[in-house]
Coordinates of C-alpha atoms in Angstrom, one line a residue:
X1 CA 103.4 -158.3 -266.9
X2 CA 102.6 -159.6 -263.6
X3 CA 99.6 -160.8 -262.5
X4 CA 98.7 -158.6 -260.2
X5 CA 99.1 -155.7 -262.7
X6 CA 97.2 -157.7 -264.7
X7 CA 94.5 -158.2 -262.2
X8 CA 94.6 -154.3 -261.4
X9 CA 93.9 -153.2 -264.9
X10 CA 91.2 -156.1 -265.6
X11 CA 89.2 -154.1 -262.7
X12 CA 90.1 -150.7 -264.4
X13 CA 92.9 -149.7 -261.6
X14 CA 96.3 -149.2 -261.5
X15 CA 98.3 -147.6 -258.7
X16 CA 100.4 -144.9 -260.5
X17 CA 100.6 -144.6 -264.5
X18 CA 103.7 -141.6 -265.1
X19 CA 101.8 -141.5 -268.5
X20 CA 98.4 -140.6 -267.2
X21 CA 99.6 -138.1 -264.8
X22 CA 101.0 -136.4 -267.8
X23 CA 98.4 -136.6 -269.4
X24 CA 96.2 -135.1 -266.7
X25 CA 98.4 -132.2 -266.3
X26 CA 98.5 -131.6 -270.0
X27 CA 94.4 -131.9 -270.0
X28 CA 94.2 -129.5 -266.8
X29 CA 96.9 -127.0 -268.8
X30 CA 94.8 -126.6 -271.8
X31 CA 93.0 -123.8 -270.3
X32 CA 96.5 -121.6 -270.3
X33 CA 96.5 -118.9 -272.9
X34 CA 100.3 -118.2 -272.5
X35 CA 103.1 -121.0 -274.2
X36 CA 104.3 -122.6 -271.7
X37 CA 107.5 -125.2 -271.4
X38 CA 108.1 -128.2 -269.1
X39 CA 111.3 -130.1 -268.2
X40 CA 113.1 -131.8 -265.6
X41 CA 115.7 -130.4 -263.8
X42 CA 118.6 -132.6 -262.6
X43 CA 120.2 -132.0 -259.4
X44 CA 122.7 -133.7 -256.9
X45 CA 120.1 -134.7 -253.9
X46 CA 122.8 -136.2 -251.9
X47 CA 126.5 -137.7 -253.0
X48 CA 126.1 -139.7 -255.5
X49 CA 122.1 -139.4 -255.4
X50 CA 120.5 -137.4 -258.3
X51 CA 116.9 -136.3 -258.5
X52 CA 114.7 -134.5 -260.7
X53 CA 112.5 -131.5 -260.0
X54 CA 109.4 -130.9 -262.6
X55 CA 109.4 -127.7 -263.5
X56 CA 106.9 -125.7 -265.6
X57 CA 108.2 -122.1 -267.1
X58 CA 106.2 -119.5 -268.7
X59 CA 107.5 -116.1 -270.4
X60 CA 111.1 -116.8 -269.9
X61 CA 112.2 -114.0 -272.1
X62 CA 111.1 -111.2 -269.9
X63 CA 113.7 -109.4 -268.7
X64 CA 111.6 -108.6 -265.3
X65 CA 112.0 -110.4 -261.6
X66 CA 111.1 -114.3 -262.2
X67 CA 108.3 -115.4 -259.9
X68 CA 108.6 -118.6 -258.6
X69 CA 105.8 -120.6 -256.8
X70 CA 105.9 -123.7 -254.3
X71 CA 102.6 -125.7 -254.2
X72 CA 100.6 -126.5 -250.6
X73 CA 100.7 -130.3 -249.3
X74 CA 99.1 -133.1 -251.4
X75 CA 99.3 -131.0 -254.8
X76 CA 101.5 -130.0 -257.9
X77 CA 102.3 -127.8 -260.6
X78 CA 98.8 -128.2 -261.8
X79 CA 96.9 -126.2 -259.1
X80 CA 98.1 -123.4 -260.5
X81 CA 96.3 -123.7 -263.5
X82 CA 93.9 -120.3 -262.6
X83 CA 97.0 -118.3 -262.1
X84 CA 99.5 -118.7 -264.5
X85 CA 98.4 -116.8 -267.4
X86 CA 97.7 -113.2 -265.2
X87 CA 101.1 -114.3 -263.4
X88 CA 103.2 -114.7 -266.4
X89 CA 101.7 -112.0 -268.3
X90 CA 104.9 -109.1 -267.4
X91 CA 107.5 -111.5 -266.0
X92 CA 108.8 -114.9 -266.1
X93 CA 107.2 -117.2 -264.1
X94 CA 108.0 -120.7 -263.1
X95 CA 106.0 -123.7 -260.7
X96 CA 107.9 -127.0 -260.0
X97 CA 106.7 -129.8 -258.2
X98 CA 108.4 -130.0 -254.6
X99 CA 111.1 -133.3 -254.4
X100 CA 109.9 -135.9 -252.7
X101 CA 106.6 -134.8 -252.5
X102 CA 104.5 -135.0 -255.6
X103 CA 103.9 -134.5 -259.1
X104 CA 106.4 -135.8 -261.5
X105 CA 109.3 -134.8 -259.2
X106 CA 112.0 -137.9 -258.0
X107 CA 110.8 -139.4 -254.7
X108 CA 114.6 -139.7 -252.9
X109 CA 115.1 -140.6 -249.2
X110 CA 115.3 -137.7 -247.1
X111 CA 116.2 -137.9 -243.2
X112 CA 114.7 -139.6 -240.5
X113 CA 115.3 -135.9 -238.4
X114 CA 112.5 -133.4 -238.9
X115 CA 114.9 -130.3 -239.2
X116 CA 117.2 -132.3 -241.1
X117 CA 114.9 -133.2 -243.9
X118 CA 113.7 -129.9 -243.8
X119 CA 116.6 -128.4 -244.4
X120 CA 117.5 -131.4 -247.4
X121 CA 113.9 -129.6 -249.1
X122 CA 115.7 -126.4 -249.2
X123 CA 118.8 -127.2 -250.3
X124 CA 116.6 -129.5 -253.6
X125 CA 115.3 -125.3 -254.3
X126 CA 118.8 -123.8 -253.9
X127 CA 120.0 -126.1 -256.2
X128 CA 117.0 -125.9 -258.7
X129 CA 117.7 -122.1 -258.3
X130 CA 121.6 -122.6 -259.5
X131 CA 120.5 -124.9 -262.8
X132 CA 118.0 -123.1 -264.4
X133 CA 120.1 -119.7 -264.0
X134 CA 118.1 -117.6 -261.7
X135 CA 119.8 -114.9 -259.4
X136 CA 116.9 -112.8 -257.4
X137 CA 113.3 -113.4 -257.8
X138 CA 109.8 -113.3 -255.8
X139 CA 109.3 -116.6 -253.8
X140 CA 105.4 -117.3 -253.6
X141 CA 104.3 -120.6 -251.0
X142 CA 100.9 -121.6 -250.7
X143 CA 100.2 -123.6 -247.4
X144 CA 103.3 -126.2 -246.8
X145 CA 104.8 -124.1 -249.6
X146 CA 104.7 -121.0 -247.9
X147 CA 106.5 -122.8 -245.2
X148 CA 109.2 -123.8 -246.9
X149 CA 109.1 -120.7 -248.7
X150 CA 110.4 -118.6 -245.5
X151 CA 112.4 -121.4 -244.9
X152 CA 114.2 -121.0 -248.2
X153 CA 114.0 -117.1 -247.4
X154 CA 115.5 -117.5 -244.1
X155 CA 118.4 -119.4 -245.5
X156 CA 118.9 -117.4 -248.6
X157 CA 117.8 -114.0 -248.1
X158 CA 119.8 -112.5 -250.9
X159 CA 118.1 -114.6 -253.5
X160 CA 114.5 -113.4 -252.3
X161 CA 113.2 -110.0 -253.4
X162 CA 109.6 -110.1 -252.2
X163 CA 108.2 -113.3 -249.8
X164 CA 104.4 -113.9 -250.6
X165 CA 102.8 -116.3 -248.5
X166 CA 99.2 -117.7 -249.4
X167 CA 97.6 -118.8 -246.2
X168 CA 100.7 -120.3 -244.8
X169 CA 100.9 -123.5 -242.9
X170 CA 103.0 -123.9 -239.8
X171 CA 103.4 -121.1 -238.2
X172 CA 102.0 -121.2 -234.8
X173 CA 102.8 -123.1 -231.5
X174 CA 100.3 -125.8 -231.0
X175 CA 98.3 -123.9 -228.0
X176 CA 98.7 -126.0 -224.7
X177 CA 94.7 -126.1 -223.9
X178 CA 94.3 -127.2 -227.2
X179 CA 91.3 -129.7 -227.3
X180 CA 90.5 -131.0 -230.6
X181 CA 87.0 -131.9 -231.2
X182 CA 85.4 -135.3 -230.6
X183 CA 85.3 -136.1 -234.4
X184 CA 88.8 -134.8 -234.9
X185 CA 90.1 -137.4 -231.8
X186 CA 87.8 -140.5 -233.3
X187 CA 88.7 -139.8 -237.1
X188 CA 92.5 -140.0 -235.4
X189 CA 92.1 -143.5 -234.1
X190 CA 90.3 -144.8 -236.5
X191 CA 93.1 -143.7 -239.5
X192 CA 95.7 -144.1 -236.3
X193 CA 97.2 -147.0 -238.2
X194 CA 97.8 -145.4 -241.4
X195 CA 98.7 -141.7 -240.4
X196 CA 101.2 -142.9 -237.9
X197 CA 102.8 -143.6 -240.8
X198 CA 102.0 -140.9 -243.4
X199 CA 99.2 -138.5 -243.6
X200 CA 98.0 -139.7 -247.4
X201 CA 98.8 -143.8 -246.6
X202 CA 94.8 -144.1 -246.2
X203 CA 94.8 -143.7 -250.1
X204 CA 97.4 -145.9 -250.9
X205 CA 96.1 -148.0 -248.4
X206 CA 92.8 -148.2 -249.9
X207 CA 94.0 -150.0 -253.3
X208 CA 91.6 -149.6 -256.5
X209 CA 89.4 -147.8 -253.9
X210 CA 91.6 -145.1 -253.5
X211 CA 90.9 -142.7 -256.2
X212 CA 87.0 -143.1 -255.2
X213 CA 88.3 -142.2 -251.4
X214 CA 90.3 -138.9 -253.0
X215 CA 87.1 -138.1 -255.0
X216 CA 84.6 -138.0 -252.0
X217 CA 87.2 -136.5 -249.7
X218 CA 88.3 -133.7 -252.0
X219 CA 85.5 -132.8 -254.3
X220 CA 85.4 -129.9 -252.6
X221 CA 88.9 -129.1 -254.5
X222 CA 87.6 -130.4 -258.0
X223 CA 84.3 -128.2 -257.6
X224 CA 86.8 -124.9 -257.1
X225 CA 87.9 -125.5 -261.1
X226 CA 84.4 -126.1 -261.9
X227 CA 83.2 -123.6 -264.9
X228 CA 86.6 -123.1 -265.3
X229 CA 87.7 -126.8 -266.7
X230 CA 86.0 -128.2 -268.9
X231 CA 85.7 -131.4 -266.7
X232 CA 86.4 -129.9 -263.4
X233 CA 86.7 -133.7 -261.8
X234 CA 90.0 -134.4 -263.3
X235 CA 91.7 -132.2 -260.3
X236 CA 90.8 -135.3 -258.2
X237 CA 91.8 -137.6 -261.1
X238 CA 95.0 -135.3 -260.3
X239 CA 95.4 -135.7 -256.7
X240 CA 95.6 -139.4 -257.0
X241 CA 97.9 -140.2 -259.3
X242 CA 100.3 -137.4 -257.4
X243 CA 100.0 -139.3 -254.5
X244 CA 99.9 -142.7 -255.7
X245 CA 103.2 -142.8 -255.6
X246 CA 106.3 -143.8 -253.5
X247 CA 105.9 -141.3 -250.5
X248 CA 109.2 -140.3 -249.4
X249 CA 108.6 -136.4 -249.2
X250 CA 105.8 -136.8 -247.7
X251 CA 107.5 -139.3 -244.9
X252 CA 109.6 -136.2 -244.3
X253 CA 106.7 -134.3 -244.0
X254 CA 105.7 -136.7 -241.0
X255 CA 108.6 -135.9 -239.5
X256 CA 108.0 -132.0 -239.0
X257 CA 104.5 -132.3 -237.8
X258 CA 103.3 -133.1 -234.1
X259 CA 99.8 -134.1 -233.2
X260 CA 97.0 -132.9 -235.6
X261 CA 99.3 -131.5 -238.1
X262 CA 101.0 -128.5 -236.0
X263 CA 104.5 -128.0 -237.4
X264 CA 107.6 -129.6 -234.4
X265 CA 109.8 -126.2 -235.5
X266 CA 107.3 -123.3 -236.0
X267 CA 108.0 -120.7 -238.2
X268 CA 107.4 -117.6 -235.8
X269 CA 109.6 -118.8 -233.3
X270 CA 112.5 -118.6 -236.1
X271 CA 111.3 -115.5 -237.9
X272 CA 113.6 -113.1 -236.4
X273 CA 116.2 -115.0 -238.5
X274 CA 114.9 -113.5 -241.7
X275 CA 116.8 -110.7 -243.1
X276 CA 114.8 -107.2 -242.2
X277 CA 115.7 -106.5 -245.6
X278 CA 113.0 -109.2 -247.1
X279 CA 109.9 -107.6 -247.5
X280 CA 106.8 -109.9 -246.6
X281 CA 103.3 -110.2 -248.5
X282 CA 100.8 -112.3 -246.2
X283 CA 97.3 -113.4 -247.9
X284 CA 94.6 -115.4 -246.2
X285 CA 91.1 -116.1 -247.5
X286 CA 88.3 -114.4 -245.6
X287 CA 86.8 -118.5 -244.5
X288 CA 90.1 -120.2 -244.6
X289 CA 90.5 -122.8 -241.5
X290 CA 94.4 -121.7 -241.2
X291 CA 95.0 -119.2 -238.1
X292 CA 94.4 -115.2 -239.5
X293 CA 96.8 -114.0 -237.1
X294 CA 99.9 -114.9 -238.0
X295 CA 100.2 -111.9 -240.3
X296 CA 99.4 -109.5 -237.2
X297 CA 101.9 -111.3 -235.6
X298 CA 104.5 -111.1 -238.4
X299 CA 104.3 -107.5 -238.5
X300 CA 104.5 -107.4 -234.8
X301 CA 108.1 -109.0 -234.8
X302 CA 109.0 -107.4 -237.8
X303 CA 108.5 -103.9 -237.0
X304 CA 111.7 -102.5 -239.0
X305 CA 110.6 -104.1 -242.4
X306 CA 107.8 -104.1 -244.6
X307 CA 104.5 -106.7 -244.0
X308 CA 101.6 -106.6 -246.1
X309 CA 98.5 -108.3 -245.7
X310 CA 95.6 -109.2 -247.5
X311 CA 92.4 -110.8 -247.1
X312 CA 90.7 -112.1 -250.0
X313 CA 87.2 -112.5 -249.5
X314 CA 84.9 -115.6 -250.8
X315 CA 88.1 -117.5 -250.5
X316 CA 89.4 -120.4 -247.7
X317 CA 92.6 -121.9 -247.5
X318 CA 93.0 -122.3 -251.4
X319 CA 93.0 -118.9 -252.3
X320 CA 94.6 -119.4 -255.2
X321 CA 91.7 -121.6 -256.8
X322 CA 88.4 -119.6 -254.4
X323 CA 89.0 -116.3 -255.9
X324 CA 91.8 -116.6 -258.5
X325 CA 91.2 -113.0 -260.2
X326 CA 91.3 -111.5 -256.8
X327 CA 94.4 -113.7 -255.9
X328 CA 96.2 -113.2 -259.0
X329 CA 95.4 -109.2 -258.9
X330 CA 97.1 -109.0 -255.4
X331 CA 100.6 -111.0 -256.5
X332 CA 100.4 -109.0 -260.1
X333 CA 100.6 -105.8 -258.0
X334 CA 103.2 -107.1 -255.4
X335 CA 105.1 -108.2 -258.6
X336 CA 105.2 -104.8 -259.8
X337 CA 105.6 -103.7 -256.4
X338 CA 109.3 -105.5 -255.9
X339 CA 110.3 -104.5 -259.5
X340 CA 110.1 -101.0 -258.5
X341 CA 112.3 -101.0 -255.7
X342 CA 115.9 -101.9 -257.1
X343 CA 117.2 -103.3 -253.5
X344 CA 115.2 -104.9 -250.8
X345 CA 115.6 -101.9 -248.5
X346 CA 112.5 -100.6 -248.0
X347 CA 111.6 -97.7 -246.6
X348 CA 107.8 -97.5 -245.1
X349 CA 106.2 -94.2 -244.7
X350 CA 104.8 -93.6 -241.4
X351 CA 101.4 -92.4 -242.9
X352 CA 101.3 -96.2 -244.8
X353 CA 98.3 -98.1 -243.9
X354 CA 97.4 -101.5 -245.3
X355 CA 93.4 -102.2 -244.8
X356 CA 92.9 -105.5 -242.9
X357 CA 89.6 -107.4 -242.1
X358 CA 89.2 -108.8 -238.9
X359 CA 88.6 -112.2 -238.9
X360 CA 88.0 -115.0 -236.5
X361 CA 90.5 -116.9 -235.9
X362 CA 90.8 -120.4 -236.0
X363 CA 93.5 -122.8 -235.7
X364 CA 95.0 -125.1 -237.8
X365 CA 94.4 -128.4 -237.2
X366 CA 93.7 -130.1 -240.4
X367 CA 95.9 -131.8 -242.7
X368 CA 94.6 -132.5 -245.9
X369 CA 95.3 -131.8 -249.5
X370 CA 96.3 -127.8 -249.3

């Protein structure tokens, strides 16, 4: 052992442990009802380069349309903890932790090119997709993950029978007059010399200091599972150790952002590339910072197919963890709304009216554990 890992664990801190992010996840799981399985999943990441994607299955011997989920930025299987069990209940359902990114997933080099490395993240799902057997199923992204959701959609229509995104990130153009306000532009050069580098360096950055750092920043996350955990604070316990580690999917990341976290290759601008055929499920939370008029918009250029929306009240940008019974009751029903229709061509009657909320809209311009 060397001395500093003996110097790090005199003063109770160690960077990453592999065993105590298991354990955490195994501590945060115990709340699941429904049997569930975990496993790696070995794929060819580049020639001669194999990775592993974590993957977490529940109800696999349903016969009904899989459900497979993609977590937001700075998370991992275990966010979903507040879902799975109303989500698995009819169908199987699985949640891996994105390559490269976090979780227990293999951190392999991606490309220095934005699109490039975009493209390798789809490719890691495609071939997830191919080992573990699956041919259609519903593709649910929350934040980042809706992102690379469509993205996966775009490329692979015929494997997608129903796209729900969960207050997606990186959608919009970075508006031209944008001004970000004077504690956005002084929190910028202050961390300047870390995020130039990678959004979550601060934390690594910070060394035995940085789980403190994740706890302050992100209680807010940790207080969404409180009553629900039975110690609520291991989320941020969480957080850490899935972003302790070696950052290589989140160095792509950096590469497809601009400025304060607007995507270089927004998704509407590249929408009209998705098959008509796919029908669309957009959800926002009713005080969620992330722009509520992308699903407007999406049903704007996608007049010929079908676009839900939803806004779930008394929830922000985790909607997922705000109001999970309202969340999980809105992907239950478009679950059983894509197994009823045995192709994806949809036909929308003209009386069909989906109640929206108007909301204000606000931009996105924050980057943070989603």
């Amino acid at each position: 052992m060397s001395a500093i890992t003996e110097n790090q664990e005199k003063c109770g801190w160690i960077k990453f442990s592999e065993n105590k992010l298991i354990s955490l996840e195994k501590k945060i799981f115990e709340v699941l009802q429904t049997a569930y399985k975990g496993w790696h999943v070995l794929i060819d990441h580049k020639p001669n380069v194999k990775a592993k994607i974590w993957t977490i299955a529940m109800n696999t011997e349903s016969k009904n349309t899989p459900l497979v989920l993609l977590h937001g930025f700075g998370a991992g299987v275990g966010f979903w903890c507040l879902n799975l069990d109303s989500l698995a209940a009819n169908r199987p359902v699985y949640a891996i932790d994105i390559l490269g990114r976090f979780g227990r997933s293999s951190r392999p080099e991606f490309s220095n090119d934005g699109l490039e490395a975009e493209q390798e993240f789809i490719e890691s799902i495609e071939k997830w997709r191919k080992e573990v057997k699956l041919e259609q199923f519903i593709l649910l992204g929350h934040s980042l993950g809706g992102y690379l959701a469509t993205s996966y959609t775009i490329s692979y229509p015929n494997q997608v029978k129903h796209l729900i995104l969960a207050d997606p990130w990186g959608f919009v153009e970075r508006p031209s007059d944008f001004n970000p306000p004077l504690w956005m532009k002084t929190l910028g050069i202050v961390l300047y010399p870390f995020t130039a580098f990678n959004p979550l360096a601060t934390v690594r950055a910070a060394g035995p200091f940085g789980p403190w750092i994740v706890k302050k920043m992100r209680s807010d996350i940790s207080h969404k599972y409180a009553g629900r955990l039975e110690n609520h604070e291991i989320i941020t316990d969480y957080i850490y150790q899935c972003n302790s580690q070696k950052p290589t999917g989140e160095t792509a990341f950096h590469k497809m952002i601009k400025g304060f976290g607007w995507a270089k290759n927004p998704m509407l601008n590249r929408i009209h590339k998705l098959d008509n055929r796919v029908p669309i499920t957009i959800m926002n939370g009713s005080h969620s910072w992330m722009d509520k008029t992308v699903g407007k918009k999406l049903r704007e250029m996608r007049q010929n197919s079908y676009v839900r929306l939803e806004v779930i009240k008394d929830a922000g940008h985790h909607v997922h963890a705000d109001n999970p019974e309202s969340f999980n009751e809105i992907v239950v029903d478009v679950c059983n709304f894509a197994e009823s229709n045995k192709s994806n061509v949809l036909v929308i009657p003209e009386n069909e009216s989906i109640q929206e909320e108007e909301q204000e809209v606000v931009t996105e311009t924050q980057i943070a554990t989603s």
